[in-house]
N, CA and C of each residue as an Amber inpcrd file, in Angstrom:
protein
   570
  37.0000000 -15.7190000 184.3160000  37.5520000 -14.8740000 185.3520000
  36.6480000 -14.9510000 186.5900000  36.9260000 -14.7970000 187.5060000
  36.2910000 -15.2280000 188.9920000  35.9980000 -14.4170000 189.5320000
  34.4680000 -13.9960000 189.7630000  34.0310000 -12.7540000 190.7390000
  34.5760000 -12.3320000 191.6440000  34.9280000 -10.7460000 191.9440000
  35.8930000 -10.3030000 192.8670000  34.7180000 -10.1130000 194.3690000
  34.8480000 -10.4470000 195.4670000  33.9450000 -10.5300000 196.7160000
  33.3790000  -9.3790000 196.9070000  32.6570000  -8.3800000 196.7060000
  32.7340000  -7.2430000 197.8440000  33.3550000  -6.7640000 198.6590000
  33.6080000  -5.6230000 198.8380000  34.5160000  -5.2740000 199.9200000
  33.7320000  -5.1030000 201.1250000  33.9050000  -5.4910000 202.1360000
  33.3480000  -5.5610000 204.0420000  33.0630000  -3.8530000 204.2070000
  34.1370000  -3.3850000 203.9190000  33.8890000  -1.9360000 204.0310000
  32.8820000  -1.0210000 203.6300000  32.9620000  -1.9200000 202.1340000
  32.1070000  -0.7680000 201.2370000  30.6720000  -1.3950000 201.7760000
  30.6560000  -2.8720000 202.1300000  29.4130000  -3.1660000 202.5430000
  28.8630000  -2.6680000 204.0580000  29.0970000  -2.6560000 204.6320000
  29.2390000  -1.4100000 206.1450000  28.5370000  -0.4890000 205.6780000
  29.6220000  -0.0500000 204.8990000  29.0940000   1.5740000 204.8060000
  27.5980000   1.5760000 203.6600000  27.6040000   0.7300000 203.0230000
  26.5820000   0.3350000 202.4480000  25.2900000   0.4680000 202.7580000
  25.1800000  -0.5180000 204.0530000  24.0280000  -1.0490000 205.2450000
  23.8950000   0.9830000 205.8430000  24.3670000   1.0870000 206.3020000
  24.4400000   2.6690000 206.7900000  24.2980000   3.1870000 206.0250000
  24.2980000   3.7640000 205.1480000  23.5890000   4.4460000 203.8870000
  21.9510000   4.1220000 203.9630000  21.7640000   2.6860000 203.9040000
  20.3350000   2.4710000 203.9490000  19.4360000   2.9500000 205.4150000
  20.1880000   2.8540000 206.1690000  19.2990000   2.9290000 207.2190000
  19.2700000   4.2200000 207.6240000  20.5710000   5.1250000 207.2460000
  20.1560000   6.5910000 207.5590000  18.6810000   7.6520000 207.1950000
  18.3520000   7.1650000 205.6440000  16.9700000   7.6680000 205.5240000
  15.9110000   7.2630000 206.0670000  15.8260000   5.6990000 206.9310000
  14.9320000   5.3030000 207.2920000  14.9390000   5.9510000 208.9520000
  15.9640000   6.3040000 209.6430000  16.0420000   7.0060000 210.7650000
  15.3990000   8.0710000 210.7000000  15.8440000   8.9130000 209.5760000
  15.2080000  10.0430000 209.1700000  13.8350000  10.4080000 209.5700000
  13.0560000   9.2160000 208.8910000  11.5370000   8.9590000 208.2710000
  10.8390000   8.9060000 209.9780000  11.0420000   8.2240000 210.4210000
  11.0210000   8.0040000 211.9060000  10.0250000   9.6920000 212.9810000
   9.0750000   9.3560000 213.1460000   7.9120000  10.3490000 213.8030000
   7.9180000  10.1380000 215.3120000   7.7390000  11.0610000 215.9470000
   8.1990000  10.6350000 217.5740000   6.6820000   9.9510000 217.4690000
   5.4900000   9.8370000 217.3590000   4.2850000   9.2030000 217.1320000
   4.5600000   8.1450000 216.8880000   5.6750000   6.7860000 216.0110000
   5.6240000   5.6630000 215.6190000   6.7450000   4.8990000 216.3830000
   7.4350000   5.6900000 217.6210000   8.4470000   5.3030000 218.4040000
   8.0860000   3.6870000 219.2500000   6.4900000   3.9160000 219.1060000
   5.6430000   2.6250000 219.8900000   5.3010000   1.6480000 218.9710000
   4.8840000   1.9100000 217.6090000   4.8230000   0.8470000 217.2160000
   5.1440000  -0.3150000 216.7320000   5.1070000  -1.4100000 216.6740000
   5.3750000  -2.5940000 216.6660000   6.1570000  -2.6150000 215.2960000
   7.0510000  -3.7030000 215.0230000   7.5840000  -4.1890000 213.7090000
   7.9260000  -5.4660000 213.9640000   8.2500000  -5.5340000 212.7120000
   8.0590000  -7.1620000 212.2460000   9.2740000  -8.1370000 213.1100000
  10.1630000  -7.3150000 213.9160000  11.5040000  -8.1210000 215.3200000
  10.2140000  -8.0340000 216.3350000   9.6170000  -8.9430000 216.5300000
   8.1410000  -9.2210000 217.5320000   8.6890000  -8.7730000 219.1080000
   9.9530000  -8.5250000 219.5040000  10.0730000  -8.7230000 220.8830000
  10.4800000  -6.8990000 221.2250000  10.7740000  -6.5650000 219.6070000
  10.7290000  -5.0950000 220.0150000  10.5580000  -3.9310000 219.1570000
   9.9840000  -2.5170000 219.8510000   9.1400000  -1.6630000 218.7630000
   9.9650000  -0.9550000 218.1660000   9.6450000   0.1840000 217.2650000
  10.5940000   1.0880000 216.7570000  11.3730000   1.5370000 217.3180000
  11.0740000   2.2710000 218.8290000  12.2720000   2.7100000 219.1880000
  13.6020000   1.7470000 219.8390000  13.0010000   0.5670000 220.1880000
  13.8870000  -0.5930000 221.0210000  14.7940000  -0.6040000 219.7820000
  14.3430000  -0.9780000 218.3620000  14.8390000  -1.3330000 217.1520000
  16.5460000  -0.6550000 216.8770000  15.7810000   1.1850000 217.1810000
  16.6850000   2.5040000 216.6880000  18.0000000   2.1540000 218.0320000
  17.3610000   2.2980000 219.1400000  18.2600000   1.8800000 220.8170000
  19.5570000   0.9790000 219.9790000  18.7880000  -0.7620000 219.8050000
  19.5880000  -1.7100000 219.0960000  21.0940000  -1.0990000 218.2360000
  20.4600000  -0.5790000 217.6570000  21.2870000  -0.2420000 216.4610000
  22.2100000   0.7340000 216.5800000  22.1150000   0.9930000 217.5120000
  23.0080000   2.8960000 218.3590000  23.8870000   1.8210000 219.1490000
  23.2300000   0.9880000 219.8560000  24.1890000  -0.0460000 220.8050000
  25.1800000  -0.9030000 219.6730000  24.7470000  -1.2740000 218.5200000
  25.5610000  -2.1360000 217.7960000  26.7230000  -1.3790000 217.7180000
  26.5560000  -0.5570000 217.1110000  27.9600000   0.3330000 217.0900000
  29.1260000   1.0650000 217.9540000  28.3440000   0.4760000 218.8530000
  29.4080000   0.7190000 220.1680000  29.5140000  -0.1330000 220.8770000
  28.8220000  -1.6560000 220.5660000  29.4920000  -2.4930000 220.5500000
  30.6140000  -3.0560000 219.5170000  30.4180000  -3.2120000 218.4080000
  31.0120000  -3.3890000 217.3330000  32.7950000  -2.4210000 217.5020000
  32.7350000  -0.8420000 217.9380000  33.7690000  -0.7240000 218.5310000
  34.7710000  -1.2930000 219.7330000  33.5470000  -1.5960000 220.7900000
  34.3890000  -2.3550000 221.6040000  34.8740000  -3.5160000 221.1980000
  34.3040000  -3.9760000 220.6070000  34.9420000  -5.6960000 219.8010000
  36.6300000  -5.4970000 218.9060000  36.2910000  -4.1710000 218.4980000
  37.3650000  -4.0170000 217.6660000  38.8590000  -3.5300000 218.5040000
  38.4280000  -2.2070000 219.3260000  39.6840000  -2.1390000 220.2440000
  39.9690000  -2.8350000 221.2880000  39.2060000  -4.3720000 221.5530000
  39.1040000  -5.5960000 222.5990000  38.8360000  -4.5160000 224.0470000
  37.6430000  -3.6740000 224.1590000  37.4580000  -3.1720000 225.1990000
  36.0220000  -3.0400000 225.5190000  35.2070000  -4.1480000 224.8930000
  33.4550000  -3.9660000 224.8630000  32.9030000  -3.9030000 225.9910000
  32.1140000  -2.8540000 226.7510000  31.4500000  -2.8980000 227.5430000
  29.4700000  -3.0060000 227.5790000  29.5740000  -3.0810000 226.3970000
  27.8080000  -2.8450000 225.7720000  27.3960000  -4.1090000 225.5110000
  25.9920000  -3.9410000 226.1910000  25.1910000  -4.8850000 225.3100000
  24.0440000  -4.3510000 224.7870000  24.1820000  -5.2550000 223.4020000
  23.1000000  -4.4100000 222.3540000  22.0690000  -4.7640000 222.8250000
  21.7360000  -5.6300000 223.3620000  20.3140000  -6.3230000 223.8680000
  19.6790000  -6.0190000 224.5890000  19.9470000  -4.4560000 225.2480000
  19.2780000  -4.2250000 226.4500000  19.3800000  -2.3800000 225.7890000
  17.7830000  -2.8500000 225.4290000  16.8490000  -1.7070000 224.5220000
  16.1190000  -0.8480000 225.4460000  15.8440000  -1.0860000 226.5770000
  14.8790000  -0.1070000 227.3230000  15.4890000   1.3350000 227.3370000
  16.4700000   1.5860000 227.1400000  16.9110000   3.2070000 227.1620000
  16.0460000   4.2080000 226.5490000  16.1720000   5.2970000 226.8490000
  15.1500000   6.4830000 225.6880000  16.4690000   6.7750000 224.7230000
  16.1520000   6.8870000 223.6040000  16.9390000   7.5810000 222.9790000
  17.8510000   8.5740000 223.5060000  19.0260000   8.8860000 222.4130000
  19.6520000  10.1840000 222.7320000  19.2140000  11.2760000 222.7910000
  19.6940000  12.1670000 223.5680000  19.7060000  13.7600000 223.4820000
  19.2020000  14.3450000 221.7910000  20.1660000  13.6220000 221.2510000
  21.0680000  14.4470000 219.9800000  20.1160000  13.2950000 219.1360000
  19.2920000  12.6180000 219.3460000  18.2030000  11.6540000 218.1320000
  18.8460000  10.4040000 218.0270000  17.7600000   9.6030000 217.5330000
  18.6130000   8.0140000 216.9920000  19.6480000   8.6990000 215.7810000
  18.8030000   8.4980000 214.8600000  19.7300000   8.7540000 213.3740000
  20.9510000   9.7470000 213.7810000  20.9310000  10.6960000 214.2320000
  22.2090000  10.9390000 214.8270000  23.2010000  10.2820000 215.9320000
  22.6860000   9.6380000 216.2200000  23.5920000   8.7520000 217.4600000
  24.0700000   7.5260000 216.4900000  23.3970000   7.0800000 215.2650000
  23.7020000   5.8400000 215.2130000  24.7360000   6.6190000 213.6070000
  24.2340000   7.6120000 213.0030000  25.6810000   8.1830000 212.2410000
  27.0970000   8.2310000 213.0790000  26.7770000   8.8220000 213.8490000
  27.8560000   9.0470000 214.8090000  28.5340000   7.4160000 215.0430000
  28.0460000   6.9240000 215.6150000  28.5430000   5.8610000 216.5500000
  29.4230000   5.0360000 215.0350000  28.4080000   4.8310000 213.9370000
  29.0500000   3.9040000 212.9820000  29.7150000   4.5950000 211.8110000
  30.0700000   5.9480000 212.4160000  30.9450000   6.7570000 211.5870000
  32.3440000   6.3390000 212.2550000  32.6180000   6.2960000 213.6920000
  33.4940000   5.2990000 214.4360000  33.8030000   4.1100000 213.7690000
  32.6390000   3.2430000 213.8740000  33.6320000   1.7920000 213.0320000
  33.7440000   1.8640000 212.3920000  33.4840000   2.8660000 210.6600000
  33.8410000   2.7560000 210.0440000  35.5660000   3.6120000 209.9540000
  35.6630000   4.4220000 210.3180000  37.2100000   4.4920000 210.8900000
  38.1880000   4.0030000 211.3450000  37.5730000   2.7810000 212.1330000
  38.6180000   2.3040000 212.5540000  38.7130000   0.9900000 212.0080000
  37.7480000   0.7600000 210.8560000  38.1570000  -0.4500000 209.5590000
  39.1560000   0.1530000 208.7600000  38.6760000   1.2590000 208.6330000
  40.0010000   1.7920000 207.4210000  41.1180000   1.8190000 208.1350000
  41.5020000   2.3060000 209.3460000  42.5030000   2.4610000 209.5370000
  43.1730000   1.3200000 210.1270000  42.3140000   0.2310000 209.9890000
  43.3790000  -0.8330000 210.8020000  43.5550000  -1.7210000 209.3950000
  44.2510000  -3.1420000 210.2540000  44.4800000  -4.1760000 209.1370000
  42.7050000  -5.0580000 209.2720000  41.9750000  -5.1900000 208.3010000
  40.6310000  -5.6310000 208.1540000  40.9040000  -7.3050000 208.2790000
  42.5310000  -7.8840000 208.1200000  42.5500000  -9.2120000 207.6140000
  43.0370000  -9.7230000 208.8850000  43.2270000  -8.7980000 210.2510000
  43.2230000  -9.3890000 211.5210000  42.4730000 -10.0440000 212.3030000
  43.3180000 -11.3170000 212.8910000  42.2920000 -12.5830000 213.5450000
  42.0430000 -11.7230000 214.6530000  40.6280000 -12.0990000 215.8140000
  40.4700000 -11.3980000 216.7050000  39.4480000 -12.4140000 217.5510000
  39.0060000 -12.1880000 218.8300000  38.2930000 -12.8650000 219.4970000
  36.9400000 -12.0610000 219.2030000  35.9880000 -12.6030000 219.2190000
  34.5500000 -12.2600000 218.9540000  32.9720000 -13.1380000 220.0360000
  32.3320000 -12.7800000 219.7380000  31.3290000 -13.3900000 220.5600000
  30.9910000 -14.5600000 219.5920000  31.0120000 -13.9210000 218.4260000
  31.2220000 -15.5220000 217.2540000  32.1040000 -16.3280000 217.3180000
  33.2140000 -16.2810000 217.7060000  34.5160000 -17.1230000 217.5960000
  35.7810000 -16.1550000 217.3100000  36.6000000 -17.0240000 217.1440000
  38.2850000 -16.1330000 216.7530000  37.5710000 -16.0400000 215.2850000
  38.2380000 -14.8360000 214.5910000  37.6670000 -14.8180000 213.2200000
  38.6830000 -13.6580000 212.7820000  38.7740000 -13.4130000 211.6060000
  39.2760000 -12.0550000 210.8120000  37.8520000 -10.9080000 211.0200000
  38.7450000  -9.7570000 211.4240000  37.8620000  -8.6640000 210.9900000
  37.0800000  -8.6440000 210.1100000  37.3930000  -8.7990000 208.8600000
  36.2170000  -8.6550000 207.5900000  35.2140000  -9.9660000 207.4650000
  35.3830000 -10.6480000 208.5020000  34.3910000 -11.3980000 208.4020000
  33.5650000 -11.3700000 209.4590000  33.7130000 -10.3770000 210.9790000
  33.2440000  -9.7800000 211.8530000  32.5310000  -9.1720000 211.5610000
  32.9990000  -8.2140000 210.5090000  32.1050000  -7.1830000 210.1730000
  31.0540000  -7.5820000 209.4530000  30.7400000  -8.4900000 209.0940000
  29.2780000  -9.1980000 208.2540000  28.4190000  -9.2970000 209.0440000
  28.8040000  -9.4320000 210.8150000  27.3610000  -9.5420000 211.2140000
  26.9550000  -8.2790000 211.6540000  27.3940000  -7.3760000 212.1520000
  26.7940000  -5.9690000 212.0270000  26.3810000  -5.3760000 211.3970000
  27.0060000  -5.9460000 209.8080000  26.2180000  -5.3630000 208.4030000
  24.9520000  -6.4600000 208.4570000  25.0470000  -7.3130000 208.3210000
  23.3270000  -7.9350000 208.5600000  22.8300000  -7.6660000 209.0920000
  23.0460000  -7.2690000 210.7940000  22.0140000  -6.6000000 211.7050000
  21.9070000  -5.2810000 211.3630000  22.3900000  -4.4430000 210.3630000
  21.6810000  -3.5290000 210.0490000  20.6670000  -3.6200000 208.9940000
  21.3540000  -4.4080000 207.8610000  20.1860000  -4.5580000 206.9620000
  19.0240000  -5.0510000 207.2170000  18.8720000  -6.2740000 208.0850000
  17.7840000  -6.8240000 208.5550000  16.8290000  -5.8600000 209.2870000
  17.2590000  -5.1740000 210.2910000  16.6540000  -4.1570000 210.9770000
  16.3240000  -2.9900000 210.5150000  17.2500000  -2.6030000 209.2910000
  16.3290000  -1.2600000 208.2700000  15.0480000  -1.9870000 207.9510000
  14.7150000  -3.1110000 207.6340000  13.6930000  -3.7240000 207.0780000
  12.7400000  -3.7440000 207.9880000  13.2170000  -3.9390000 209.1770000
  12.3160000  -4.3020000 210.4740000  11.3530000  -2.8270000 210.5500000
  12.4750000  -1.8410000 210.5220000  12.1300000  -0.2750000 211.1270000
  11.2740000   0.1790000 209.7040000  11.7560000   0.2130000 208.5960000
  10.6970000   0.5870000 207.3940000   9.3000000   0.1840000 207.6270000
   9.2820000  -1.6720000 207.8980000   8.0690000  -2.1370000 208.1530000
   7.0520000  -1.5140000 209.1900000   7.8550000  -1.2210000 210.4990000
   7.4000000  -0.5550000 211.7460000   6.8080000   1.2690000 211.5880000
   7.3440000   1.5400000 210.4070000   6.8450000   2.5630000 210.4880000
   6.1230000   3.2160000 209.0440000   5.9510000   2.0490000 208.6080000
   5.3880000   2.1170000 206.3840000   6.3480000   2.6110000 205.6630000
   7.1560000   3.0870000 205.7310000   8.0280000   3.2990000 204.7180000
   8.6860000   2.0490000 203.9610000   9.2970000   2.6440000 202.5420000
   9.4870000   1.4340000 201.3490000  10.5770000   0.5760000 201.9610000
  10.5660000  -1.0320000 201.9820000  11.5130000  -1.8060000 202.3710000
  11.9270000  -2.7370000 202.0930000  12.6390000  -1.8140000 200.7140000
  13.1540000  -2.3930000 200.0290000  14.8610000  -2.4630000 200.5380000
  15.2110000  -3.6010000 200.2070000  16.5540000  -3.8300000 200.1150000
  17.2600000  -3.6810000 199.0430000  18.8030000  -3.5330000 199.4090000
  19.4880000  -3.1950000 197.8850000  19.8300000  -4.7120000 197.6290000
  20.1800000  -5.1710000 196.5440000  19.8960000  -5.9830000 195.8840000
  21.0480000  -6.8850000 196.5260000  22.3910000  -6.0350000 196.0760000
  23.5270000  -6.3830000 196.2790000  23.6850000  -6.7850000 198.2830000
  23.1150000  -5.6180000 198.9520000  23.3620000  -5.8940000 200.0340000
  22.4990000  -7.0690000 200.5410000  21.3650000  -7.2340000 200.0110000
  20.8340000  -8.4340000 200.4550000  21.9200000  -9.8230000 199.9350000
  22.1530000  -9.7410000 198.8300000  22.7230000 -10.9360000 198.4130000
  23.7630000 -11.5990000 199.1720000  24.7880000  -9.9720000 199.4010000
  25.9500000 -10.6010000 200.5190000  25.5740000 -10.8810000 202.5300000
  24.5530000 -10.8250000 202.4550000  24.0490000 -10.6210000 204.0710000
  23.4350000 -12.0680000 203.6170000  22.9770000 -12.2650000 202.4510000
  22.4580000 -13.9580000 202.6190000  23.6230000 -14.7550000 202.5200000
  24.7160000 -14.3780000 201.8930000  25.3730000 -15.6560000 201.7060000
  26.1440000 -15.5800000 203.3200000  26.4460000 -14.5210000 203.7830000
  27.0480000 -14.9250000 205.2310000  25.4990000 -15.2950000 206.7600000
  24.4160000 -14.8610000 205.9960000  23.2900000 -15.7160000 207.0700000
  23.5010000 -17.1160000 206.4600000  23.6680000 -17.5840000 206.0620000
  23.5540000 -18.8940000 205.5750000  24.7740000 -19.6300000 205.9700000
  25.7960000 -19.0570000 206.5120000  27.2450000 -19.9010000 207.3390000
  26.7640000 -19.6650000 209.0170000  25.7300000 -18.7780000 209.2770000
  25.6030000 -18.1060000 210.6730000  24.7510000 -18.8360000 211.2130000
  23.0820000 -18.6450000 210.0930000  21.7980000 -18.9390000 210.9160000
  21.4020000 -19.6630000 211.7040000  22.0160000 -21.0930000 211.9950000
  22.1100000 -22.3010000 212.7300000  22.5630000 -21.7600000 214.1340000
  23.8330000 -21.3530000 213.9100000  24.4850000 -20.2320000 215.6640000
  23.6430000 -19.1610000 215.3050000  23.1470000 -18.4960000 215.3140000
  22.3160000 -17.7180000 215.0080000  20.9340000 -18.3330000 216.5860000
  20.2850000 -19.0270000 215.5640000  19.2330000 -19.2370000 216.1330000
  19.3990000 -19.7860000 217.7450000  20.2690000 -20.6850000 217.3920000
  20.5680000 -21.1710000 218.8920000  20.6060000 -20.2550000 220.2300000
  21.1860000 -19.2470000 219.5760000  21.4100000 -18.2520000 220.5890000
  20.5150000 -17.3110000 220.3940000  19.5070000 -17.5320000 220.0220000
  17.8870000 -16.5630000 220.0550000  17.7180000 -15.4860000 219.2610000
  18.7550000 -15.3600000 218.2710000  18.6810000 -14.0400000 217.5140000
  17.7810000 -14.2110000 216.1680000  17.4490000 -15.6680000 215.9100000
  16.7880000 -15.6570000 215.0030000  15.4340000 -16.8950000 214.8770000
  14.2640000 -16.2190000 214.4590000  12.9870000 -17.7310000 214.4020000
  13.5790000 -18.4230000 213.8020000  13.1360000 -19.7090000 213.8880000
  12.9550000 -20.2510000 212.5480000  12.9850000 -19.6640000 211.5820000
  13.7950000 -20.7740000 210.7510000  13.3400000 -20.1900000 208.6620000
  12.2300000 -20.3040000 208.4780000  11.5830000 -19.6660000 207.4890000
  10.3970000 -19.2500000 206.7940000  10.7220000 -19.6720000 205.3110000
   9.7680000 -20.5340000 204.9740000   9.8110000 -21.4970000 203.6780000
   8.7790000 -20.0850000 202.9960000   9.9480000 -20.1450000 202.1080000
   9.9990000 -19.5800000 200.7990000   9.8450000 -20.0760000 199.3180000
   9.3480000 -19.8620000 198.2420000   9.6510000 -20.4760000 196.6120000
  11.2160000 -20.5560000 196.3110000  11.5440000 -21.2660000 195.7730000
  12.6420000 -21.3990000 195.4620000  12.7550000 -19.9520000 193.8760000
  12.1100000 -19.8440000 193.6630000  11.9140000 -18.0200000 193.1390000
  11.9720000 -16.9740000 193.3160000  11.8980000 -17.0470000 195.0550000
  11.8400000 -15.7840000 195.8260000  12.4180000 -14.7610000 195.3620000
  12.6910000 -13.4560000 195.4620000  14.0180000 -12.8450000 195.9290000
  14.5870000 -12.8940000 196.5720000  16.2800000 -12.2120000 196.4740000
  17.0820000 -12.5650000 197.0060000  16.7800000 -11.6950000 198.1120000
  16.3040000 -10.2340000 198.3320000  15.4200000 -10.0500000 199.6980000
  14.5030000 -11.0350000 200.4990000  13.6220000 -11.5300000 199.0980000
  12.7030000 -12.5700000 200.1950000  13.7880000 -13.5020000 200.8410000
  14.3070000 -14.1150000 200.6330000  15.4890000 -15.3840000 200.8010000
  15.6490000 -14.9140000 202.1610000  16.5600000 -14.0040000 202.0900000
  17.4440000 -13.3380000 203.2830000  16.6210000 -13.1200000 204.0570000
  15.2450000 -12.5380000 204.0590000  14.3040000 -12.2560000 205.4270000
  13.5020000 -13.4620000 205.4970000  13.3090000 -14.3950000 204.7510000
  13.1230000 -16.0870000 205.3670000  14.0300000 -16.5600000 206.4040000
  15.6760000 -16.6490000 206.0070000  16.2930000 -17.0760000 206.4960000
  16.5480000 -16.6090000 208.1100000  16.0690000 -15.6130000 208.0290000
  16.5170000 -14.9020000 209.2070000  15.1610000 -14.9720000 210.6860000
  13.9440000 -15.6850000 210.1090000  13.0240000 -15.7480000 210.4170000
  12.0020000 -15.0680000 210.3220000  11.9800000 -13.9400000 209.0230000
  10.7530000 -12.8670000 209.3660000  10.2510000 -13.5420000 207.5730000
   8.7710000 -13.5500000 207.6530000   7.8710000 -13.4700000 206.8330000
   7.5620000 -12.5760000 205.7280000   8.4080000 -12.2070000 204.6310000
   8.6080000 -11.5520000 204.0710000   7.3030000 -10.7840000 203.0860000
């Protein structure tokens, strides 16, 4: 019998689950320090990730005006971890409520939704890792979510890199974990 895929959804909401406690953890004291995404600190990281999700909406109702890449903002009023519940309490609404198996234009290419949604779930998982590291907390990945964020870095990382989102791979044992794997691939030193 043939393994059934994961669902995009449940993996979304997955990635967000993880990163909500690590928002949490987050000290206005460690907003400066550095993590293991070299070009930006904890708070650029939290910014990122508040922007994904409102980009990730605009992608979906074809009306994006955001770019995630432009981190200098201060946080919200209302906190990261609350801005970024909020914001990806949105896409996840409007996955359920639409058709997930719709083709759409993307900054990746024409693609189906549920396969859109893999790279926002990687840029969260990757970046809970980033922000745990940045601020000591445990960073660990879930097992499962690493596994499916590697098998779609591994159709990406090539466009990926080209377009600066990722170092070089990082040679790994062919033993690794499937965390180590996924934060090789993506360029961070696990």
């Amino acid at each position: 019998m043939a393994q059934q895929s994961p669902n995009v959804i449940d993996l979304y909401q997955g990635a967000v689950d993880e990163m909500l406690p690590t928002l949490s953890a987050v000290r206005a004291d460690q907003l400066t320090a550095a993590t293991p995404c070299t070009d930006w600190n904890v708070q650029n990281l939290i910014t990122h990730n508040i922007k994904i999700a409102d980009f990730v909406q605009g992608i979906i109702l074809g009306n994006n005006t955001t770019n995630p890449f432009e981190v200098g903002d201060p946080l919200p009023a209302q906190g990261g971890r609350e801005a970024f519940a909020a914001g990806t309490a949105k896409v996840l609404e409007l996955l359920k409520s639409g058709d997930i198996d719709r083709v759409m234009e993307t900054p990746f290419g024409t693609m189906p939704l549920s396969s859109f949604i893999m790279f926002p779930t990687l840029d969260i998982v990757i970046h809970q890792w980033d922000l745990s590291k940045g601020i000591g907390a445990n960073a660990a990945i879930d097992a499962g979510l690493a596994e499916a964020c590697y098998g779609a870095l591994q159709m990406g990382a090539e466009g990926g890199r080209a377009q600066g989102a990722f170092a070089a791979e990082v040679i790994v044992p062919i033993s690794a974990t499937i965390q180590d794997k996924l934060l090789a691939l993506s360029g961070r030193t696990p």
